[in-house]
Coordinates of C-alpha atoms in Angstrom, one line a residue:
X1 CA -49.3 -27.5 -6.8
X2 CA -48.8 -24.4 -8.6
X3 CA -46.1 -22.0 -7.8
X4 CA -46.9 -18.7 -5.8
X5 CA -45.3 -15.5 -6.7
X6 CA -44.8 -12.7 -4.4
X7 CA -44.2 -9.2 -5.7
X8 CA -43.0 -6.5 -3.7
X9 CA -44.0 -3.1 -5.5
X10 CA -41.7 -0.6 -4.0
X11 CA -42.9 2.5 -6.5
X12 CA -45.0 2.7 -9.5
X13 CA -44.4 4.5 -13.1
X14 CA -45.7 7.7 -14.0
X15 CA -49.5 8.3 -14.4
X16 CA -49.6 7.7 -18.3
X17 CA -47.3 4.9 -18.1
X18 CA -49.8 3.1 -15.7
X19 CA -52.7 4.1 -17.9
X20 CA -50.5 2.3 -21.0
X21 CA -49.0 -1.0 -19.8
X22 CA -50.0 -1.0 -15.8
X23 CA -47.5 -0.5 -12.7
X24 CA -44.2 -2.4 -11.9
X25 CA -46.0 -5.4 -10.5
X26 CA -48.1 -6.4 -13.1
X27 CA -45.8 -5.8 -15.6
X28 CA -43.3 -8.4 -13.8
X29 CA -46.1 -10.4 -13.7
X30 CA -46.8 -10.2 -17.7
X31 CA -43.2 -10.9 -18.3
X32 CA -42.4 -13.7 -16.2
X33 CA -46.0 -15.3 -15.7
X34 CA -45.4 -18.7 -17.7
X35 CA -48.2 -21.2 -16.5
X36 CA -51.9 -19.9 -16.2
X37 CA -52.4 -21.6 -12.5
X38 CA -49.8 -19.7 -10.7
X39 CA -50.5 -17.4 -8.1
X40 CA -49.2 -14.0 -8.2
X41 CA -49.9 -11.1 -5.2
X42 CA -48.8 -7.5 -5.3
X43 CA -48.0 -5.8 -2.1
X44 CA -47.9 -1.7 -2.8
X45 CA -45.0 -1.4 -0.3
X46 CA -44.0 2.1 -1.4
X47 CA -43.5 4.2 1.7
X48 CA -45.1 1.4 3.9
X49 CA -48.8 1.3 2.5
X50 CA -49.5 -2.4 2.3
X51 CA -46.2 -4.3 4.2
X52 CA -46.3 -7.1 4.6
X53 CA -45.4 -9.5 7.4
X54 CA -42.6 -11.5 7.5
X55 CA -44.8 -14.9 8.0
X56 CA -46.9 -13.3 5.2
X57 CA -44.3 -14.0 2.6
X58 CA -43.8 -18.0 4.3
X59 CA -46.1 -19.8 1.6
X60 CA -44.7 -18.2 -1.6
X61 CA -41.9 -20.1 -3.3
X62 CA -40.6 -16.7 -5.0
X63 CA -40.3 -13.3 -3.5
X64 CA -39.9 -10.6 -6.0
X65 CA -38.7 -7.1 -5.0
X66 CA -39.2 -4.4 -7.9
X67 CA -37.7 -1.2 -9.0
X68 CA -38.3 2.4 -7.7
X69 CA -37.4 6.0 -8.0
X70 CA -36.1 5.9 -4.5
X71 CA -32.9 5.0 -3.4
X72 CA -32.1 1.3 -2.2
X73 CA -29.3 2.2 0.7
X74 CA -31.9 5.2 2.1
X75 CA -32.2 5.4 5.5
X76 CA -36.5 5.4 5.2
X77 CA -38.2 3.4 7.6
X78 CA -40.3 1.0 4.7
X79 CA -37.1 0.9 2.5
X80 CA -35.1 -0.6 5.9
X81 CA -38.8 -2.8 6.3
X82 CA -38.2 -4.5 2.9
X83 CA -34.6 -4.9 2.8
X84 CA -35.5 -6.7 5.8
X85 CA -38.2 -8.5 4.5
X86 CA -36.3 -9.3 1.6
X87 CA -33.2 -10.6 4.0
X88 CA -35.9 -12.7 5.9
X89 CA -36.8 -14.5 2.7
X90 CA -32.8 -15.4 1.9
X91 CA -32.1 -16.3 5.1
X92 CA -34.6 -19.1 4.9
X93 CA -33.3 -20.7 2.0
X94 CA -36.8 -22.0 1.0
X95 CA -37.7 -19.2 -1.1
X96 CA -36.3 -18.0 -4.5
X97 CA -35.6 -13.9 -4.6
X98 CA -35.4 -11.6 -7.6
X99 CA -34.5 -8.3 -7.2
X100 CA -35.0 -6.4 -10.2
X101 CA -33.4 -2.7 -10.4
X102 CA -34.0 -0.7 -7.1
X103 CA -34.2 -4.4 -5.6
X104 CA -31.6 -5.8 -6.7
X105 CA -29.7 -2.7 -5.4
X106 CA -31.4 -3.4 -1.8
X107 CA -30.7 -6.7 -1.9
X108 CA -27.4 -6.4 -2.2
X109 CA -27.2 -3.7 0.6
X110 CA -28.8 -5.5 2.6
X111 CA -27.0 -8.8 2.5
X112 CA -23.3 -7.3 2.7
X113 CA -22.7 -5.6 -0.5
X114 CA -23.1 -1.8 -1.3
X115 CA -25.5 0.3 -3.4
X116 CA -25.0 4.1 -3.9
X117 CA -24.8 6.5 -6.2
X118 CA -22.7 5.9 -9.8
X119 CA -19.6 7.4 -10.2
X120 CA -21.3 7.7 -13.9
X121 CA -24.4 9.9 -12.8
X122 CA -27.7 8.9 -14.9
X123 CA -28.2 5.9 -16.8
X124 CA -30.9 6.9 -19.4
X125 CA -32.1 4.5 -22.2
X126 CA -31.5 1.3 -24.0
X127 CA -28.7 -0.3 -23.3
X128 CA -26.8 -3.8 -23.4
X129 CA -26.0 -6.2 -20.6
X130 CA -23.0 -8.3 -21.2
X131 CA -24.5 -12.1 -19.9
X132 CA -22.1 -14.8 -18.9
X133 CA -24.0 -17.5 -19.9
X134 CA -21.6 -19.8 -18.1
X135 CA -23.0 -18.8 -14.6
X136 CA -26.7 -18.9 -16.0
X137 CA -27.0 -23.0 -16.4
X138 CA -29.0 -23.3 -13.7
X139 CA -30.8 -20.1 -12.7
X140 CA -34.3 -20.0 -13.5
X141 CA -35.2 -16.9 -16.0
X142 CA -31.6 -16.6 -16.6
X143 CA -31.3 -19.4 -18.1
X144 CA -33.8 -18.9 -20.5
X145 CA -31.8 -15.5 -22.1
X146 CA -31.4 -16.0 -25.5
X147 CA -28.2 -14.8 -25.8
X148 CA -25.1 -13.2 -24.7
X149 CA -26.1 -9.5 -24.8
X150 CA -29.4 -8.1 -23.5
X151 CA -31.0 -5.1 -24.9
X152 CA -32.5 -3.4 -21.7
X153 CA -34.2 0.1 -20.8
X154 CA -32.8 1.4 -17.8
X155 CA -33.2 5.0 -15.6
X156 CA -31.2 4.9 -12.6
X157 CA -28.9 7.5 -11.3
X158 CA -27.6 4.5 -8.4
X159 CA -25.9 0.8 -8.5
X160 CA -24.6 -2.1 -6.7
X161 CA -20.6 -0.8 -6.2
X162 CA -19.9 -4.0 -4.1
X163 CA -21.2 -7.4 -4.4
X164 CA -22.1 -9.1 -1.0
X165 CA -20.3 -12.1 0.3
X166 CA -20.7 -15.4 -1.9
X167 CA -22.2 -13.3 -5.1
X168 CA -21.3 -14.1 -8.7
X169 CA -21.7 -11.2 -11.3
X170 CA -23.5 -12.5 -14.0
X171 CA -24.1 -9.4 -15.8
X172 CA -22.3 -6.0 -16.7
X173 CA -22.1 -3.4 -18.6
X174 CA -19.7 -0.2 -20.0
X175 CA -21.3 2.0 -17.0
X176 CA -22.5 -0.8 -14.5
X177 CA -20.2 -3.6 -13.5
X178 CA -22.1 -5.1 -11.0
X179 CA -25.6 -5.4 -13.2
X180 CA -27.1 -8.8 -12.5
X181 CA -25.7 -10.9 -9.9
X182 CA -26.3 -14.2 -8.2
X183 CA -26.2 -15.9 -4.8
X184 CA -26.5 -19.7 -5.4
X185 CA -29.7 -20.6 -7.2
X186 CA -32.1 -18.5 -4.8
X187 CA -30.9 -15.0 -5.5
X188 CA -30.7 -13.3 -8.7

């Protein structure tokens, strides 16, 4: 049975960015598509437009939550609807959850840690991710890094400050301590 992928769009690039190489969710999709049968569905969640339900997001093995220019611990009533969303899909232990950038940020707020605004300000550019390949073994994707340092473009002015309960940083950097972090083998 082939695997279904739900992404979460929570924003979407600049106009000429879209016109380029598409929004956030099909760009995930290009980057971590690997068989030809999956199934991958993109729900524009970005101030509410297309939310899902909770018992939408039952039959997909992963949920995917992606970046966005807003702010993952902001008190908007769709931002508080995908946390919870993305809480719902943890909880059931079923599911495998990625949050990548702004959702990795919400995911940690909303299962105990902290996300606000860097002590650093702005984060513009490339820059490199220390890995600990050691906690990678067996996490899918994370696994598959090719080595210890990852070269990554990155714009955010916010960050996880606190891990939640039961997390393992897996990644870091100079200006980001928390930058990739684990729960188990269904959170990264």
């Amino acid at each position: 049975m082939p695997q279904r992928y739900a992404i979460l769009v929570c924003g979407w690039p600049p106009a000429p960015v879209v016109e380029q190489i598409g929004g956030y969710g099909s760009h995930i999709e290009r980057c971590l598509r690997m068989h030809d049968d999956e199934e991958w569905v993109h729900f524009d969640c970005e101030d509410g437009r297309d939310l899902p339900r909770g018992e939408d997001l039952d039959g997909f093995d992963v949920v995917i939550v992606s970046g966005s220019k807003h702010d993952a611990h902001s008190p908007a009533r769709w931002v508080k609807d995908v946390g919870a969303l993305a809480k719902r899909a943890v909880d059931g232990k079923a599911q495998r959850v990625l949050g990548i950038c702004f959702g990795a940020q919400l995911l940690a707020h909303v299962l105990g840690g902290e996300s606000g605004p860097a002590a650093v300000g702005w984060e513009l550019g490339t820059r490199t991710v220390s890995l600990d390949r050691s906690k990678c073994v067996d996490l899918p994707y994370a696994s598959r890094a090719s080595s210890d340092d990852l070269v990554v473009m990155q714009c955010h002015r916010d960050q996880i400050l606190t891990l939640p309960p039961g997390a393992e940083r897996l990644g870091a950097s100079p200006r980001c301590e928390n930058e990739i972090f684990a729960i188990g083998a269904n959170v990264l």
